Coordinates of C-alpha atoms in Angstrom, one line a residue:
M665 CA 109.9 72.3 39.8
N666 CA 107.3 71.1 42.2
V667 CA 108.4 73.7 44.7
Q668 CA 108.1 76.4 42.1
L669 CA 104.6 75.2 41.1
I670 CA 103.6 75.3 44.8
I671 CA 104.9 78.8 45.2
Q672 CA 103.2 80.1 42.0
G673 CA 99.9 78.5 43.1
G674 CA 100.2 80.3 46.4
N675 CA 100.7 83.6 44.6
V676 CA 97.6 83.0 42.4
L677 CA 95.5 82.4 45.6
L678 CA 97.0 85.5 47.2
Y679 CA 96.3 87.7 44.2
C680 CA 92.7 86.7 44.4
H681 CA 92.5 87.2 48.2
M682 CA 94.9 89.9 49.2
R683 CA 94.4 89.4 52.9
M684 CA 95.9 85.9 52.6
R685 CA 99.2 87.0 51.0
F686 CA 101.0 86.4 54.2
T687 CA 100.3 82.7 54.0
L688 CA 103.0 82.6 51.3
K689 CA 105.6 83.4 53.9
I690 CA 104.3 80.6 56.1
L691 CA 104.4 78.2 53.1
L692 CA 108.0 79.1 52.3
H693 CA 109.0 78.4 55.9
L694 CA 107.2 75.0 55.8
L695 CA 109.2 74.2 52.6
L696 CA 112.3 75.2 54.5
V697 CA 111.4 73.1 57.5
F698 CA 110.6 70.0 55.5
G699 CA 113.8 70.1 53.5
F700 CA 113.0 71.5 50.1
F701 CA 115.7 74.1 50.6
E702 CA 119.1 73.3 52.0
V703 CA 119.7 76.1 54.5
S704 CA 120.9 76.4 58.1
E705 CA 119.0 77.0 61.3
A706 CA 121.9 79.0 62.7
Q707 CA 120.4 82.1 61.3
H708 CA 116.9 83.0 60.3
I709 CA 116.6 83.1 56.5
L710 CA 114.1 85.6 55.1
L711 CA 112.8 83.6 52.2
D712 CA 111.4 85.6 49.3
S713 CA 107.7 86.3 49.9
R714 CA 107.4 89.1 47.3
P715 CA 104.6 88.7 44.9
D716 CA 105.2 87.7 41.3
G717 CA 106.0 90.7 39.1
S718 CA 108.4 92.2 41.6
P719 CA 111.8 92.8 40.1
A720 CA 114.3 90.0 40.4
Y721 CA 117.2 90.7 42.7
S722 CA 119.5 91.1 39.7
D723 CA 117.2 93.3 37.7
V724 CA 118.2 96.8 36.6
V725 CA 115.2 99.2 36.6
F726 CA 115.4 102.2 34.2
S727 CA 112.7 104.9 34.6
P728 CA 112.6 107.6 31.9
R729 CA 109.5 109.5 33.1
F730 CA 108.8 110.7 29.5
L731 CA 110.7 109.0 26.7
R732 CA 113.4 111.2 25.3
P733 CA 115.3 110.4 22.1
E734 CA 118.4 109.4 24.0
S735 CA 116.4 107.2 26.5
F736 CA 116.8 104.0 24.5
D737 CA 120.6 104.1 24.2
I738 CA 121.0 105.2 27.8
A739 CA 118.9 102.2 29.0
K740 CA 121.1 99.8 27.0
N741 CA 124.3 101.3 28.3
F742 CA 123.0 100.9 31.9
S743 CA 122.2 97.2 31.1
A744 CA 118.6 97.8 32.0
T745 CA 116.2 94.8 32.1
R746 CA 113.1 96.8 33.0
A747 CA 111.8 100.2 31.9
E748 CA 109.1 101.4 34.3
W749 CA 107.3 104.5 35.7
I750 CA 106.9 105.8 32.1
Y751 CA 104.3 108.5 31.3
V752 CA 103.0 108.2 27.7
A753 CA 102.4 111.5 25.9
Q754 CA 101.7 110.2 22.3
W755 CA 100.4 106.6 22.2
S756 CA 101.0 106.1 18.5
E757 CA 104.6 107.1 18.8
F758 CA 105.0 104.9 22.0
A759 CA 103.7 101.8 20.2
E760 CA 106.4 102.2 17.6
Q761 CA 109.1 102.7 20.3
L762 CA 108.3 99.7 22.4
N763 CA 110.7 97.3 20.8
R764 CA 113.6 99.6 21.6
L765 CA 113.0 99.3 25.4
P766 CA 114.0 96.3 27.6
G767 CA 111.7 93.3 27.6
W768 CA 109.7 94.4 30.7
V769 CA 107.9 97.7 30.3
G770 CA 105.8 99.3 33.0
L771 CA 103.6 102.4 32.5
T772 CA 102.0 104.8 34.9
L773 CA 98.7 106.0 36.3
N774 CA 98.5 109.0 38.6
S775 CA 96.3 111.2 40.7
N776 CA 95.8 113.9 38.1
P777 CA 94.3 112.5 34.9
I778 CA 92.5 114.8 32.5
V779 CA 88.8 114.5 33.4
V780 CA 86.3 115.4 30.7
G781 CA 83.9 118.1 32.0
G782 CA 86.2 119.0 34.9
E783 CA 83.8 117.7 37.6
G784 CA 85.9 114.8 38.8
Y785 CA 88.5 116.7 40.8
A786 CA 88.8 116.9 44.5
Q787 CA 87.3 120.1 45.9
N788 CA 87.8 122.3 48.9
F789 CA 84.9 123.5 51.1
D790 CA 84.1 126.3 48.6
G791 CA 83.9 123.8 45.7
I792 CA 87.2 124.9 44.1
P793 CA 89.4 122.1 42.6
L794 CA 92.5 121.4 44.6
V795 CA 96.0 121.4 43.2
A796 CA 98.9 119.7 45.1
P797 CA 101.7 122.1 46.1
W798 CA 104.3 120.4 43.9
M799 CA 101.9 120.6 40.9
K800 CA 101.1 124.3 41.0
S801 CA 103.6 125.2 38.3
W802 CA 101.7 123.2 35.7
G803 CA 98.3 123.4 37.3
A804 CA 97.5 119.7 37.5
K805 CA 94.3 119.1 39.5
W806 CA 93.9 116.4 42.1
A807 CA 91.4 113.8 41.1
T808 CA 88.9 111.9 43.2
T809 CA 88.0 108.4 42.3
T810 CA 84.5 108.7 43.7
H811 CA 83.4 110.5 40.6
P812 CA 82.4 108.3 37.6
E813 CA 84.2 110.6 35.1
T814 CA 87.5 110.2 37.0
R815 CA 87.2 106.4 37.1
K816 CA 86.4 106.5 33.4
A817 CA 89.5 108.5 32.6
L818 CA 91.7 106.3 34.6
A819 CA 90.2 103.1 33.1
Q820 CA 90.7 104.4 29.6
Q821 CA 94.4 105.1 30.4
L822 CA 94.8 101.7 31.9
E823 CA 93.3 99.9 29.0
R824 CA 95.6 101.8 26.6
S825 CA 98.5 100.7 28.7
L826 CA 97.4 97.1 28.7
A827 CA 96.8 97.1 25.0
V828 CA 100.4 98.1 24.2
G829 CA 101.7 95.3 26.5
A830 CA 102.5 96.9 29.8
R831 CA 103.7 94.3 32.3
S832 CA 103.3 96.6 35.3
I833 CA 101.5 99.7 36.3
Q834 CA 103.1 102.3 38.7
F835 CA 100.6 104.4 40.5
D836 CA 102.1 107.8 41.3
D837 CA 100.8 109.8 44.2
P838 CA 98.4 107.0 45.2
L839 CA 96.8 108.7 48.2
L840 CA 94.3 110.3 45.8
Q841 CA 91.5 112.0 47.7
V842 CA 92.9 110.9 51.0
Y843 CA 95.7 113.4 50.4
S844 CA 93.2 116.3 49.8
A845 CA 91.1 115.3 52.8
R846 CA 94.0 115.1 55.3
F847 CA 96.3 117.8 54.1
H848 CA 94.2 120.3 52.1
A849 CA 90.8 120.3 53.9
G850 CA 88.9 118.4 51.2
D851 CA 87.4 116.5 49.6
F852 CA 84.0 118.2 49.1
N853 CA 83.3 116.9 45.6
P854 CA 79.6 116.1 45.6
A855 CA 80.4 112.5 44.5
T856 CA 82.6 112.0 47.6
Q857 CA 80.0 113.5 49.9
A858 CA 77.2 111.4 48.4
G859 CA 78.5 108.1 49.8
F860 CA 79.1 109.2 53.4
V861 CA 75.6 108.6 54.7
D862 CA 75.4 105.0 53.5
W863 CA 78.9 104.4 54.8
L864 CA 77.9 105.7 58.3
R865 CA 74.9 103.4 58.4
R866 CA 77.2 100.4 57.8
Y867 CA 79.8 101.5 60.2
P868 CA 80.2 98.9 62.9
N869 CA 80.7 101.3 65.9
Q870 CA 77.4 103.2 65.9
A871 CA 78.3 104.6 69.4
Q872 CA 81.1 106.6 67.7
V873 CA 78.7 107.8 65.0
R874 CA 76.3 109.0 67.7
A875 CA 79.2 110.7 69.7
A876 CA 80.1 112.6 66.5
G877 CA 76.6 113.9 66.2
L878 CA 76.1 112.0 62.9
D879 CA 73.4 109.5 63.9
D880 CA 70.6 111.6 62.3
F881 CA 72.8 112.9 59.5
S882 CA 71.6 112.9 55.9
G883 CA 72.5 114.9 52.9
Q884 CA 75.9 116.6 52.2
Y885 CA 78.7 116.6 54.8
R886 CA 79.3 120.3 53.9
D887 CA 75.8 121.2 55.0
F888 CA 76.3 119.4 58.3
L889 CA 79.4 121.4 59.0
V890 CA 77.7 124.7 58.3
L891 CA 74.8 123.8 60.6
K892 CA 76.9 122.1 63.4
H893 CA 80.0 124.2 63.4
Q894 CA 79.0 127.4 61.5
I895 CA 81.8 126.9 59.0
R896 CA 82.0 130.0 56.8
D897 CA 84.4 129.1 54.0
A898 CA 87.3 126.9 52.9
E899 CA 89.8 128.9 55.0
D900 CA 87.7 128.6 58.1
Y901 CA 87.3 124.8 57.6
K902 CA 91.0 124.4 56.9
H903 CA 91.9 125.9 60.3
R904 CA 89.3 124.0 62.4
F905 CA 88.5 120.6 60.8
Q906 CA 90.9 118.5 62.8
S907 CA 89.1 119.5 66.0
F908 CA 85.7 118.2 64.9
P909 CA 84.4 114.9 66.5
S910 CA 83.1 113.9 63.0
N911 CA 86.5 114.4 61.3
A912 CA 87.8 110.9 62.3
L913 CA 84.8 109.2 60.7
W914 CA 85.1 111.5 57.6
Q915 CA 88.7 110.6 57.1
Q916 CA 88.0 106.9 57.5
Y917 CA 85.3 107.1 55.0
V918 CA 87.4 109.0 52.4
Q919 CA 90.2 106.3 53.0
S920 CA 87.6 103.6 52.3
T921 CA 86.8 105.2 48.9
V922 CA 90.5 104.9 47.9
E923 CA 90.7 101.3 49.1
D924 CA 87.6 100.5 47.0
Y925 CA 89.3 101.9 43.9
F926 CA 92.6 100.0 44.4
F927 CA 90.7 96.8 45.1
L928 CA 89.0 97.0 41.7
L929 CA 92.2 98.1 40.0
R930 CA 94.0 95.0 41.4
K931 CA 91.2 92.8 40.3
R932 CA 91.4 94.2 36.7
L933 CA 95.2 93.8 36.6
H934 CA 95.0 90.2 37.9
E935 CA 92.4 89.2 35.4
N936 CA 94.5 90.6 32.5
S937 CA 95.2 88.1 29.7
P938 CA 97.5 86.4 28.9
H939 CA 99.3 87.3 32.1
P940 CA 98.6 89.2 35.3
V941 CA 100.0 92.7 35.4
A942 CA 102.0 93.8 38.5
L943 CA 101.1 96.9 40.5
S944 CA 103.7 99.2 42.0
M945 CA 103.2 102.4 44.0
N946 CA 105.2 105.5 44.8
L947 CA 104.9 104.5 48.4
S948 CA 107.6 105.6 50.8
L949 CA 107.3 103.6 54.1
K950 CA 110.4 104.1 56.2
W951 CA 109.0 102.0 59.1
P952 CA 106.2 99.5 59.6
D953 CA 104.2 102.2 61.4
A954 CA 100.4 102.4 60.9
R955 CA 100.5 106.1 61.6
Y956 CA 101.9 106.8 58.2
H957 CA 99.1 108.2 56.1
S958 CA 100.0 105.8 53.3
F959 CA 100.3 102.7 55.4
F960 CA 96.9 101.4 54.5
L961 CA 98.0 101.3 50.8
S962 CA 100.6 98.6 51.6
A963 CA 97.8 96.1 51.2
F964 CA 97.6 96.6 47.4
P965 CA 101.0 96.8 45.5
D966 CA 103.4 94.1 44.6
Y967 CA 106.3 96.4 45.1
M968 CA 107.2 99.9 46.2
M969 CA 108.9 102.2 43.7
A970 CA 109.3 105.5 45.5
E971 CA 111.6 108.5 45.8
T972 CA 113.9 107.5 48.7
E973 CA 116.2 109.5 50.9
I974 CA 119.8 108.2 51.1
N975 CA 121.5 110.4 53.7
D976 CA 121.6 107.6 56.3
T977 CA 122.6 104.1 55.5
S978 CA 121.1 102.7 58.7
A979 CA 117.8 104.2 57.6
L980 CA 118.1 102.4 54.3
I981 CA 118.5 99.1 56.1
A982 CA 115.4 99.8 58.1
Q983 CA 113.4 100.8 55.0
A984 CA 114.4 97.6 53.2
A985 CA 113.5 95.6 56.3
T986 CA 110.1 97.4 56.3
A987 CA 109.4 96.3 52.7
R988 CA 110.4 92.7 53.5
S989 CA 108.1 92.7 56.6
L990 CA 105.2 93.8 54.4
D991 CA 106.0 91.2 51.7
L992 CA 106.6 93.9 49.2
G993 CA 109.3 94.3 46.6
F994 CA 111.5 97.4 46.8
A995 CA 112.7 99.4 43.8
P996 CA 113.6 102.8 45.2
S997 CA 114.4 105.8 43.2
I998 CA 117.1 107.5 45.2
R999 CA 116.9 111.2 46.0
P1000 CA 120.3 112.2 44.7
M1001 CA 123.0 113.8 46.8
D1002 CA 126.6 114.0 45.9
L1003 CA 128.2 111.4 43.7
P1004 CA 130.0 109.3 46.5
R1005 CA 126.8 109.0 48.5
N1006 CA 124.7 108.2 45.5
R1007 CA 127.1 105.3 44.6
V1008 CA 127.2 104.0 48.2
A1009 CA 123.4 104.0 48.3
I1010 CA 123.0 102.0 45.1
A1011 CA 125.5 99.4 46.4
M1012 CA 123.7 99.2 49.8
L1013 CA 120.3 98.8 48.2
Y1014 CA 121.3 96.0 46.0
A1015 CA 123.1 94.3 48.9
L1016 CA 119.8 94.6 50.9
G1017 CA 117.8 92.9 48.1
A1018 CA 116.4 96.1 46.6
Q1019 CA 116.7 97.2 42.9
P1020 CA 117.6 100.9 42.9
V1021 CA 116.2 102.7 39.9
V1022 CA 119.0 104.0 37.6
P1023 CA 119.5 107.6 38.6
W1024 CA 118.7 109.1 35.2
D1025 CA 115.7 111.4 34.8
V1026 CA 114.8 111.1 38.5
F1027 CA 113.3 113.6 41.0
A1028 CA 115.8 115.7 43.0
P1029 CA 114.5 118.0 45.8
N1030 CA 114.6 121.7 45.0
Q1031 CA 116.5 121.3 41.8
P1032 CA 116.0 120.2 38.1
R1033 CA 115.6 116.5 37.4
Y1034 CA 118.8 114.5 37.9
F1035 CA 120.6 112.8 35.0
G1036 CA 123.4 110.6 36.3
T1037 CA 125.8 109.3 33.6
V1038 CA 127.0 105.9 32.6
A1039 CA 130.5 107.0 33.6
E1040 CA 129.3 107.7 37.1
F1041 CA 127.1 104.7 37.8
G1042 CA 127.4 102.2 34.9
D1043 CA 130.0 100.1 36.7
L1044 CA 127.6 99.3 39.6
Y1045 CA 124.8 98.1 37.3
R1046 CA 127.1 96.2 35.0
F1047 CA 128.5 94.4 38.1
V1048 CA 125.0 93.2 39.0
R1049 CA 124.2 92.0 35.5
A1050 CA 127.7 90.3 35.1
H1051 CA 127.1 88.4 38.4
T1052 CA 123.4 87.6 38.6
D1053 CA 124.3 84.4 40.4
L1054 CA 125.4 86.5 43.4
F1055 CA 122.0 88.1 43.7
D1056 CA 119.2 85.8 42.5
H1057 CA 118.1 83.0 44.9
H1058 CA 120.1 84.6 47.7
E1059 CA 118.0 85.7 50.6
A1060 CA 118.7 88.0 53.6
L1061 CA 119.8 86.5 56.9
A1062 CA 118.7 87.9 60.2
T1063 CA 120.0 87.4 63.8
V1064 CA 117.5 89.6 65.6
A1065 CA 113.7 89.6 65.3
I1066 CA 112.1 92.9 66.2
I1067 CA 108.4 92.2 67.0
I1068 CA 106.3 95.1 66.0
D1069 CA 102.6 96.1 66.4
P1070 CA 102.3 98.7 63.6
G1071 CA 99.4 100.3 65.4
R1072 CA 101.6 101.1 68.4
F1073 CA 105.0 101.7 66.8
P1074 CA 107.6 103.0 69.3
L1075 CA 109.7 105.0 66.9
P1076 CA 112.4 106.3 69.3
A1077 CA 113.1 102.8 70.7
I1078 CA 113.2 101.1 67.4
Q1079 CA 115.2 103.8 65.7
S1080 CA 117.8 103.6 68.4
L1081 CA 118.0 99.8 68.3
T1082 CA 118.2 99.5 64.5
R1083 CA 120.9 102.1 64.4
R1084 CA 123.0 100.1 67.0
L1085 CA 122.4 96.9 65.1
A1086 CA 123.5 98.5 61.8
Q1087 CA 126.7 99.9 63.5
R1088 CA 127.6 96.4 64.5
N1089 CA 126.6 94.8 61.2
I1090 CA 124.0 92.6 62.9
P1091 CA 121.2 91.8 60.5
Y1092 CA 117.7 92.0 61.7
A1093 CA 114.1 91.7 60.6
F1094 CA 110.8 93.1 61.6
E1095 CA 108.2 90.5 62.5
L1096 CA 104.7 92.2 62.4
L1097 CA 101.7 91.3 64.6
S1098 CA 99.4 92.8 62.0
D1099 CA 99.5 94.8 58.8
A1100 CA 97.2 96.6 56.5
K1101 CA 95.6 93.3 55.5
G1102 CA 94.9 92.0 59.0
L1103 CA 96.3 90.1 61.9
R1104 CA 99.6 88.1 61.6
P1105 CA 99.9 85.7 64.5
L1106 CA 103.4 84.6 65.4
T1107 CA 104.3 81.0 64.6
R1108 CA 107.2 78.8 65.5
E1109 CA 108.4 78.8 61.9
R1110 CA 108.5 82.6 61.8
L1111 CA 110.8 82.7 64.8
S1112 CA 113.1 79.8 64.0
G1113 CA 116.8 80.6 63.7
Y1114 CA 116.7 84.0 65.4
Q1115 CA 119.2 84.5 68.2
L1116 CA 117.4 87.3 69.9
V1117 CA 113.8 88.6 70.0
A1118 CA 113.5 92.4 70.7
L1119 CA 109.9 93.4 71.6
G1120 CA 108.6 96.6 70.4
L1121 CA 106.0 96.5 73.1
K1122 CA 105.7 95.0 76.6
E1123 CA 105.4 91.3 76.7
T1124 CA 102.2 91.6 78.7
E1125 CA 100.7 93.6 75.8
L1126 CA 101.1 90.7 73.3
P1127 CA 98.1 88.7 72.3
D1128 CA 97.7 85.7 74.5
S1129 CA 98.6 83.2 71.8
D1130 CA 101.8 85.1 70.8
R1131 CA 102.8 85.4 74.4
A1132 CA 102.3 81.7 75.0
L1133 CA 104.3 80.9 71.9
L1134 CA 107.3 83.0 72.9
S1135 CA 107.3 81.4 76.4
S1136 CA 107.5 78.0 74.8
I1137 CA 110.5 78.8 72.6
D1138 CA 114.0 78.7 73.9
I1139 CA 115.1 82.1 72.6
Q1140 CA 116.4 85.1 74.3
R1141 CA 113.9 88.0 74.4
V1142 CA 114.0 91.5 75.7
E1143 CA 112.1 94.8 75.2
A1144 CA 113.6 96.8 72.4
N1145 CA 114.5 99.8 74.7
S1146 CA 116.3 97.4 77.1
V1147 CA 118.7 95.6 74.8
T1148 CA 122.3 96.0 76.2
N1149 CA 125.5 96.5 74.3
A1150 CA 126.8 93.3 75.9
Q1151 CA 123.8 91.4 74.3
L1152 CA 124.5 92.9 70.9
D1153 CA 128.3 92.3 71.1
A1154 CA 127.5 88.6 71.8
L1155 CA 125.6 88.4 68.5
S1156 CA 128.5 89.7 66.4
L1157 CA 128.9 88.0 63.1
F1158 CA 131.9 90.0 61.8
L1159 CA 135.0 91.7 62.9
A1160 CA 136.8 94.3 60.8
A1161 CA 140.4 95.1 61.2
P1162 CA 141.5 98.6 62.1
G1163 CA 140.8 100.9 59.2
S1164 CA 137.8 98.9 58.0
E1165 CA 135.3 100.2 60.6
K1166 CA 133.2 102.0 57.9
L1167 CA 132.4 98.8 56.1
R1168 CA 128.8 97.6 55.9
L1169 CA 128.8 93.8 55.9
L1170 CA 125.5 92.4 54.6
P1171 CA 125.1 88.6 54.5
R1172 CA 122.7 86.6 52.3
A1173 CA 122.2 82.8 52.0
G1174 CA 121.6 80.8 48.9
T1175 CA 118.3 78.9 48.6
G1176 CA 116.8 76.5 46.0
K1177 CA 119.3 76.2 43.1
A1178 CA 121.8 78.4 45.0
A1179 CA 121.7 76.3 48.2
G1180 CA 125.2 75.8 49.7
S1181 CA 126.2 79.4 48.8
W1182 CA 126.6 82.3 51.1
V1183 CA 127.5 85.9 50.1
V1184 CA 128.6 88.8 52.2
H1185 CA 128.2 92.2 50.5
V1186 CA 131.0 94.5 51.5
V1187 CA 130.1 98.2 51.1
D1188 CA 132.5 101.0 52.0
E1189 CA 130.4 103.9 53.3
E1190 CA 133.3 106.3 52.6
G1191 CA 134.4 104.9 49.2
G1192 CA 131.8 106.1 46.8
D1193 CA 134.0 108.4 44.7
V1194 CA 134.5 106.6 41.4
R1195 CA 137.9 108.2 40.9
R1196 CA 139.0 106.9 44.3
D1197 CA 137.7 103.4 43.6
V1198 CA 140.0 102.8 40.6
S1199 CA 143.1 104.2 42.3
R1200 CA 143.1 102.0 45.4
Q1201 CA 144.4 98.7 43.9
D1202 CA 147.2 98.7 46.6
C1203 CA 144.6 98.8 49.4
R1204 CA 144.1 95.8 51.7
R1205 CA 141.3 94.9 54.0
R1206 CA 140.9 92.1 56.6
I1207 CA 137.6 91.0 57.8
G1208 CA 136.6 88.1 60.1
I1209 CA 133.5 86.0 59.8
K1210 CA 132.1 83.7 62.5
P1211 CA 131.0 80.7 60.5
S1212 CA 129.1 79.0 63.4
T1213 CA 126.7 82.0 63.7
L1214 CA 126.2 82.2 59.9
G1215 CA 125.5 78.4 59.6
I1216 CA 128.5 78.1 57.3
P1217 CA 130.2 74.6 57.3
E1218 CA 133.8 74.2 58.5
H1219 CA 135.3 73.7 55.0
V1220 CA 134.3 76.2 52.4
T1221 CA 135.7 77.7 49.2
A1222 CA 136.0 81.5 49.3
S1223 CA 136.2 84.0 46.5
W1224 CA 136.2 87.7 46.2
I1225 CA 134.3 89.3 43.4
S1226 CA 134.4 93.1 42.6
S1227 CA 134.2 95.1 39.4
E1228 CA 138.0 94.8 39.2
Q1229 CA 138.8 91.4 40.8
H1230 CA 137.7 87.8 40.9
R1231 CA 140.1 85.9 43.2
V1232 CA 140.0 82.7 45.2
L1233 CA 140.8 83.5 48.9
R1234 CA 142.4 81.5 51.6
G1235 CA 140.8 81.9 55.0
E1236 CA 142.7 81.9 58.3
R1237 CA 140.9 80.4 61.3
T1238 CA 141.7 81.8 64.8
S1239 CA 141.1 80.6 68.3
D1240 CA 138.2 83.1 68.8
G1241 CA 136.1 81.2 66.2
Y1242 CA 136.5 83.7 63.4
L1243 CA 137.5 82.9 59.8
Y1244 CA 139.6 85.8 58.5
F1245 CA 140.0 86.9 54.9
S1246 CA 142.3 89.5 53.4
I1247 CA 140.4 91.4 50.7
P1248 CA 142.7 92.2 47.8
D1249 CA 141.2 95.6 46.8
C1250 CA 139.0 98.4 48.2
P1251 CA 136.2 99.3 45.9
V1252 CA 133.0 100.9 47.1
W1253 CA 131.4 97.4 46.7
G1254 CA 132.4 93.8 46.4
V1255 CA 131.1 90.4 47.4
L1256 CA 132.8 87.7 49.5
R1257 CA 131.3 84.4 48.3
L1258 CA 131.6 81.2 50.3
T1259 CA 130.5 77.8 48.9
K1260 CA 130.6 74.3 50.1

C-alpha cells in the first residue's frame, strides 16, 4: 500500500509539472533497487511508468466512433472494459445511453469543431479556410486554436463531455494549425499572425531573428512575405515557403501556439473534480525520432490511441518500445489487413503491453470502415479478460538498451538492429537522452540489468556525464551499426525447435503482487487464421528457455495457458543451460507461465 501511495503521489506531481514526469521512472527503479519489488537483476525490467488513466494491461478498449444501436451489445460481447474515442452527435440521447457502456467512457475533441461566425479556421495565404485532404468529402474545416471562437467551441464541447462523466478525452488530429502550416501553406488566420511579433521579441536566439530579416518586423506575417519575397497568392506561397529564411521561425511559432493550447487543456483535465481526466491522442510515433512532425506532442498525453500499421511485427515491437521510452500508454487501433494478420497483430500488441482497440468501426485505408466480428476476434479478447493475472503487474524485460538522441535519430542503423533483435526474440528498450519535455540524463538505475548497450550515436557525441557513467559501468557497449551477429547470438534467451521458427517469444516479469511470476507470450506469426487455430490440436511445439539470462530460479512450476488449454508442464534441462518445454497445442497465441 505504501508503494502504491508513493507512486500515486509521483503521478500527481507529474501531472502538475509535465517536464518532471520522467522522475516517476527513476522512482520506480529506486523502489526496485531497495527491495520493494522482488525481481531479478539478470534482465532489465521496464517498470510501468505510464501515467494514471492509461488502460490497464488487461483492459479491452472498444471504440464506436458514433454510437450505433448495436454498439452496446457488441461491446459486451467483446468483453469491453473501456469505451473510448466516441463522438457525440446528440448529447441528450448520449446521457441516456451512458449506463449501457462499460464503466470507463472516453469522449473526443478534434481539429474541426463547428466555430460560430466561421472566423476561427486555419487559412491559406489568400484567406480561404483550409480543409484536410481526408475531410474534403464532408467539408470539415481545419480549426486554429489561436482564435478565441475556436477555443470557446472546444471548451464548450469539453465541458459537456466532463458533465456527462467522461473519464478520458481523445484528441483526434492533434497537430491543429501545425498541420496547416507545415503541409498546406498556412496558417494565415489573423489571430495566428497577431502573436508572431511578440513571440519573436521573446525568442532567445535574436541572431537567428536578424538573419531571417525579422528583427524590424511588425504587423502581419503575410504583409512581410509580400514585401520581402513578392508573394502573389496562395499557390505561389505554397511552392516557395520552405525556402524562406523566416519559415523556420514561423513554424516554431505556430508549434508554440499548439503547445500553449494543450498545456491549458491538460491543466483543465487535471483540475477536474472529483477525479482527473486522462488525455489520449491520435499520435502515431513509430520511433523516438524528433523529426516526426508530431513528436513535440508526446509531452502532453497519457497514452497514444492511434491508427497503426500492422504489416510488420518487428515494427510493432519498435512502436511499443517507443511508447514505453516516452512513458506513454499505447492503445493502438490497427489498420486492418487480412484476418490472419489482424489476429496476429492483436496478440502481439497485448504481449507487448499494449491494449489494441477492438477492430469494430475502425478506420481502414482506402475502403469503408471495418467491422470485425466477435466470431473473428472475440476469442482473443475473452482470453485477456479470462486471465487478467497473466497481464496485470507483469512488465516487459529487456536484454539490450538502445541509447537514442531523438534529435539525431539514425533510422537505418536502428531499424536494422531492431529487426535483427526481433528475429532472434531478444527483447530491447530505447533509453532516451532527451524527449519533448527536456533532457533525460542516464543513471546507473536506468542501465541496471542490461546485457548490452547499443549506442545510436558515437560515444564521443554523448554528454560528458553520460559518457563518464557508461565508462564506470561493467557493461558491454557498441555502436548500433556495429553490433555483430555473434554478439546477438550470445544474448539468446530462447531456442525454438525446427518448425517453430516463426514464433515470437515475448517475456514479461511479475512485479508487486505478481512477484515471482514470469510469463512468455508465444505468438505464431503464421497462425492467425481462426479456422486453422481450432484444427491444430495434434500439433506440438518445443521451445527452450535459458533461465539464467531471464533471472528465473532453478526450480519453477510451469504451465501453458491458451484459449483451449490450461496444463501443467514438465521442463527438461539440458547441458547447454536451456530448459525445454513441449507445448501441447498450436494456437495463434498462448502463454507459458513460470512461478516459484
